C-alpha positions as a LaTeX table, in Angstrom:
\begin{tabular}{lrrr}
\hline
Residue & $x$ (\AA) & $y$ (\AA) & $z$ (\AA) \\
\hline
Met1 & 102.27 & 41.82 & 31.63 \\
Lys2 & 102.75 & 43.91 & 28.54 \\
Thr3 & 105.45 & 46.60 & 28.59 \\
Phe4 & 104.27 & 50.15 & 28.44 \\
Lys5 & 106.14 & 52.64 & 26.32 \\
Leu6 & 105.11 & 56.25 & 26.59 \\
Glu7 & 106.38 & 57.31 & 23.15 \\
Asn8 & 104.54 & 54.55 & 21.28 \\
Glu9 & 101.09 & 54.90 & 22.83 \\
Pro10 & 98.53 & 57.23 & 21.28 \\
Lys11 & 98.36 & 60.57 & 23.08 \\
Ile12 & 95.13 & 62.04 & 24.45 \\
Glu13 & 94.64 & 65.65 & 23.52 \\
Ser14 & 93.19 & 68.07 & 26.04 \\
Gly15 & 89.82 & 69.57 & 25.39 \\
Phe16 & 91.11 & 73.13 & 25.79 \\
Ser17 & 92.82 & 75.15 & 23.15 \\
Thr18 & 93.66 & 78.83 & 22.74 \\
Pro19 & 92.89 & 80.81 & 19.62 \\
Asn20 & 95.76 & 81.81 & 17.38 \\
His21 & 97.59 & 85.03 & 18.42 \\
Tyr22 & 95.61 & 85.20 & 21.69 \\
Phe23 & 98.50 & 86.14 & 24.00 \\
Glu24 & 100.11 & 88.72 & 21.70 \\
Asn25 & 97.94 & 91.67 & 22.81 \\
Phe26 & 96.54 & 90.17 & 25.99 \\
Ser27 & 97.80 & 92.81 & 28.44 \\
Glu28 & 96.49 & 95.72 & 26.31 \\
Arg29 & 93.06 & 94.14 & 25.95 \\
Met30 & 92.92 & 93.36 & 29.67 \\
Met31 & 93.75 & 96.96 & 30.62 \\
Leu32 & 90.99 & 98.22 & 28.33 \\
Gln33 & 88.43 & 96.03 & 30.07 \\
Leu34 & 89.32 & 97.30 & 33.57 \\
Pro35 & 87.24 & 100.20 & 34.92 \\
Glu36 & 89.03 & 103.55 & 34.86 \\
Glu37 & 87.97 & 104.60 & 38.35 \\
Glu38 & 88.84 & 102.33 & 41.20 \\
Pro39 & 85.95 & 101.69 & 43.60 \\
Lys40 & 86.07 & 103.58 & 46.87 \\
Val41 & 86.98 & 101.25 & 49.75 \\
Ile42 & 85.56 & 102.16 & 53.14 \\
Ser43 & 87.24 & 100.43 & 56.02 \\
Phe44 & 85.13 & 98.97 & 58.77 \\
Phe45 & 87.40 & 100.59 & 61.38 \\
Gln46 & 87.35 & 104.02 & 59.73 \\
Lys47 & 83.70 & 104.60 & 60.60 \\
Arg48 & 84.10 & 103.51 & 64.17 \\
Lys49 & 87.60 & 104.75 & 64.77 \\
Arg50 & 86.54 & 107.37 & 67.27 \\
Ile51 & 84.44 & 104.89 & 69.24 \\
Leu52 & 87.26 & 102.35 & 69.27 \\
Met53 & 89.72 & 104.99 & 70.50 \\
Met54 & 87.36 & 105.95 & 73.35 \\
Val55 & 86.89 & 102.32 & 74.36 \\
Ala56 & 90.66 & 101.77 & 74.30 \\
Ala57 & 91.24 & 104.88 & 76.44 \\
Val58 & 88.65 & 103.78 & 79.00 \\
Leu59 & 90.19 & 100.31 & 79.11 \\
Val60 & 93.69 & 101.71 & 79.67 \\
Ile61 & 92.46 & 104.02 & 82.42 \\
Ala62 & 90.54 & 101.16 & 84.08 \\
Leu63 & 93.67 & 99.03 & 84.11 \\
Leu64 & 95.87 & 101.82 & 85.46 \\
Ile65 & 93.60 & 102.96 & 88.32 \\
Pro66 & 94.60 & 100.14 & 90.73 \\
Gln67 & 98.30 & 100.71 & 90.02 \\
Ile68 & 98.01 & 104.48 & 90.57 \\
Asn69 & 95.96 & 103.94 & 93.73 \\
Arg70 & 98.55 & 101.50 & 95.09 \\
Ser71 & 101.43 & 103.87 & 94.38 \\
Leu72 & 99.65 & 106.81 & 96.03 \\
Arg73 & 98.66 & 104.78 & 99.07 \\
Thr74 & 102.14 & 103.55 & 99.89 \\
Ser75 & 103.94 & 106.57 & 101.20 \\
Lys76 & 107.59 & 106.64 & 102.15 \\
Glu77 & 106.92 & 108.36 & 105.44 \\
Leu78 & 106.39 & 106.22 & 108.50 \\
Asp79 & 103.55 & 107.03 & 110.81 \\
Ala80 & 103.92 & 107.17 & 114.57 \\
Thr81 & 102.11 & 103.88 & 115.18 \\
Thr82 & 104.48 & 101.96 & 112.90 \\
Ile83 & 107.54 & 103.38 & 114.63 \\
Glu84 & 106.08 & 102.70 & 118.06 \\
Asn85 & 105.25 & 99.09 & 117.16 \\
Tyr86 & 108.74 & 98.56 & 115.77 \\
Leu87 & 110.41 & 99.98 & 118.86 \\
Ser88 & 108.14 & 97.94 & 121.15 \\
Tyr89 & 108.33 & 94.54 & 119.49 \\
Gln90 & 111.28 & 94.37 & 117.08 \\
Ser91 & 113.96 & 96.47 & 118.68 \\
Asn92 & 116.17 & 95.61 & 121.59 \\
Met93 & 115.87 & 99.17 & 122.93 \\
Asn94 & 114.41 & 99.56 & 126.34 \\
Gln95 & 112.75 & 102.61 & 127.83 \\
Tyr96 & 115.98 & 103.93 & 129.35 \\
Asp97 & 117.80 & 103.89 & 126.00 \\
Leu98 & 114.91 & 105.76 & 124.48 \\
Ile99 & 114.89 & 108.37 & 127.25 \\
Asn100 & 118.63 & 108.96 & 126.85 \\
Ala101 & 118.22 & 109.46 & 123.09 \\
Leu102 & 115.60 & 112.19 & 123.51 \\
Asp103 & 116.59 & 115.80 & 123.96 \\
Thr104 & 114.60 & 118.45 & 125.85 \\
Glu105 & 112.79 & 119.69 & 122.74 \\
Asp106 & 111.48 & 116.18 & 122.01 \\
Ile107 & 110.36 & 115.78 & 125.61 \\
Asn108 & 108.55 & 119.13 & 125.52 \\
Asn109 & 106.79 & 118.13 & 122.30 \\
Met110 & 105.60 & 114.89 & 123.87 \\
Gln111 & 104.09 & 116.55 & 126.92 \\
Ala112 & 100.36 & 116.65 & 126.65 \\
Thr113 & 97.99 & 118.39 & 128.95 \\
Val114 & 95.44 & 115.87 & 130.09 \\
Ala115 & 92.83 & 117.17 & 132.46 \\
Leu116 & 91.90 & 114.37 & 134.86 \\
Glu117 & 89.53 & 114.81 & 137.69 \\
Asp118 & 90.48 & 113.69 & 141.17 \\
Lys119 & 87.74 & 111.07 & 141.16 \\
Thr120 & 89.11 & 109.46 & 137.98 \\
Ile121 & 92.61 & 109.26 & 139.45 \\
Glu122 & 91.25 & 107.73 & 142.69 \\
Asp123 & 89.31 & 105.10 & 140.70 \\
Ile124 & 92.39 & 104.13 & 138.68 \\
Leu125 & 94.58 & 103.85 & 141.77 \\
Ala126 & 91.93 & 101.86 & 143.64 \\
Thr127 & 91.33 & 99.32 & 140.86 \\
Asn128 & 94.93 & 98.89 & 139.70 \\
Ala129 & 96.67 & 95.88 & 141.21 \\
Asn130 & 100.11 & 96.92 & 140.02 \\
Leu131 & 100.24 & 100.16 & 141.98 \\
Glu132 & 103.70 & 99.50 & 143.32 \\
Gln133 & 105.01 & 98.78 & 139.80 \\
Leu134 & 103.60 & 102.10 & 138.56 \\
Ile135 & 105.22 & 103.97 & 141.46 \\
Leu136 & 108.62 & 102.39 & 140.81 \\
Glu137 & 108.57 & 103.33 & 137.13 \\
\hline
\end{tabular}
């Protein structure tokens, strides 16, 4: 194979050439060709900014409603049923410990006036098999 020497081979000239003194005043000529007033740019979001803000607000509110509802629903106060269930099933307190812990004001607050007819009381005593247990308590 024949050796190739870059300096000895004929060079191919490019087909492009620049005129003489073309780049001397290029920036001045370019600035003269530009329009003096810049075109007004209208953003896509500028027209619909108000609508987008409303949609974003509705979305935020929709996402926060379950959280707010959950925080309002869980109160820190215990209701009477929860306390009664805890004392009945989870605690090792019996009825005598509970009676000793109550003072007279608590006992007076618990007293309820229930108007029972004699016939209702007779029916309960007649149908109840644990009558002796009720009497002993």
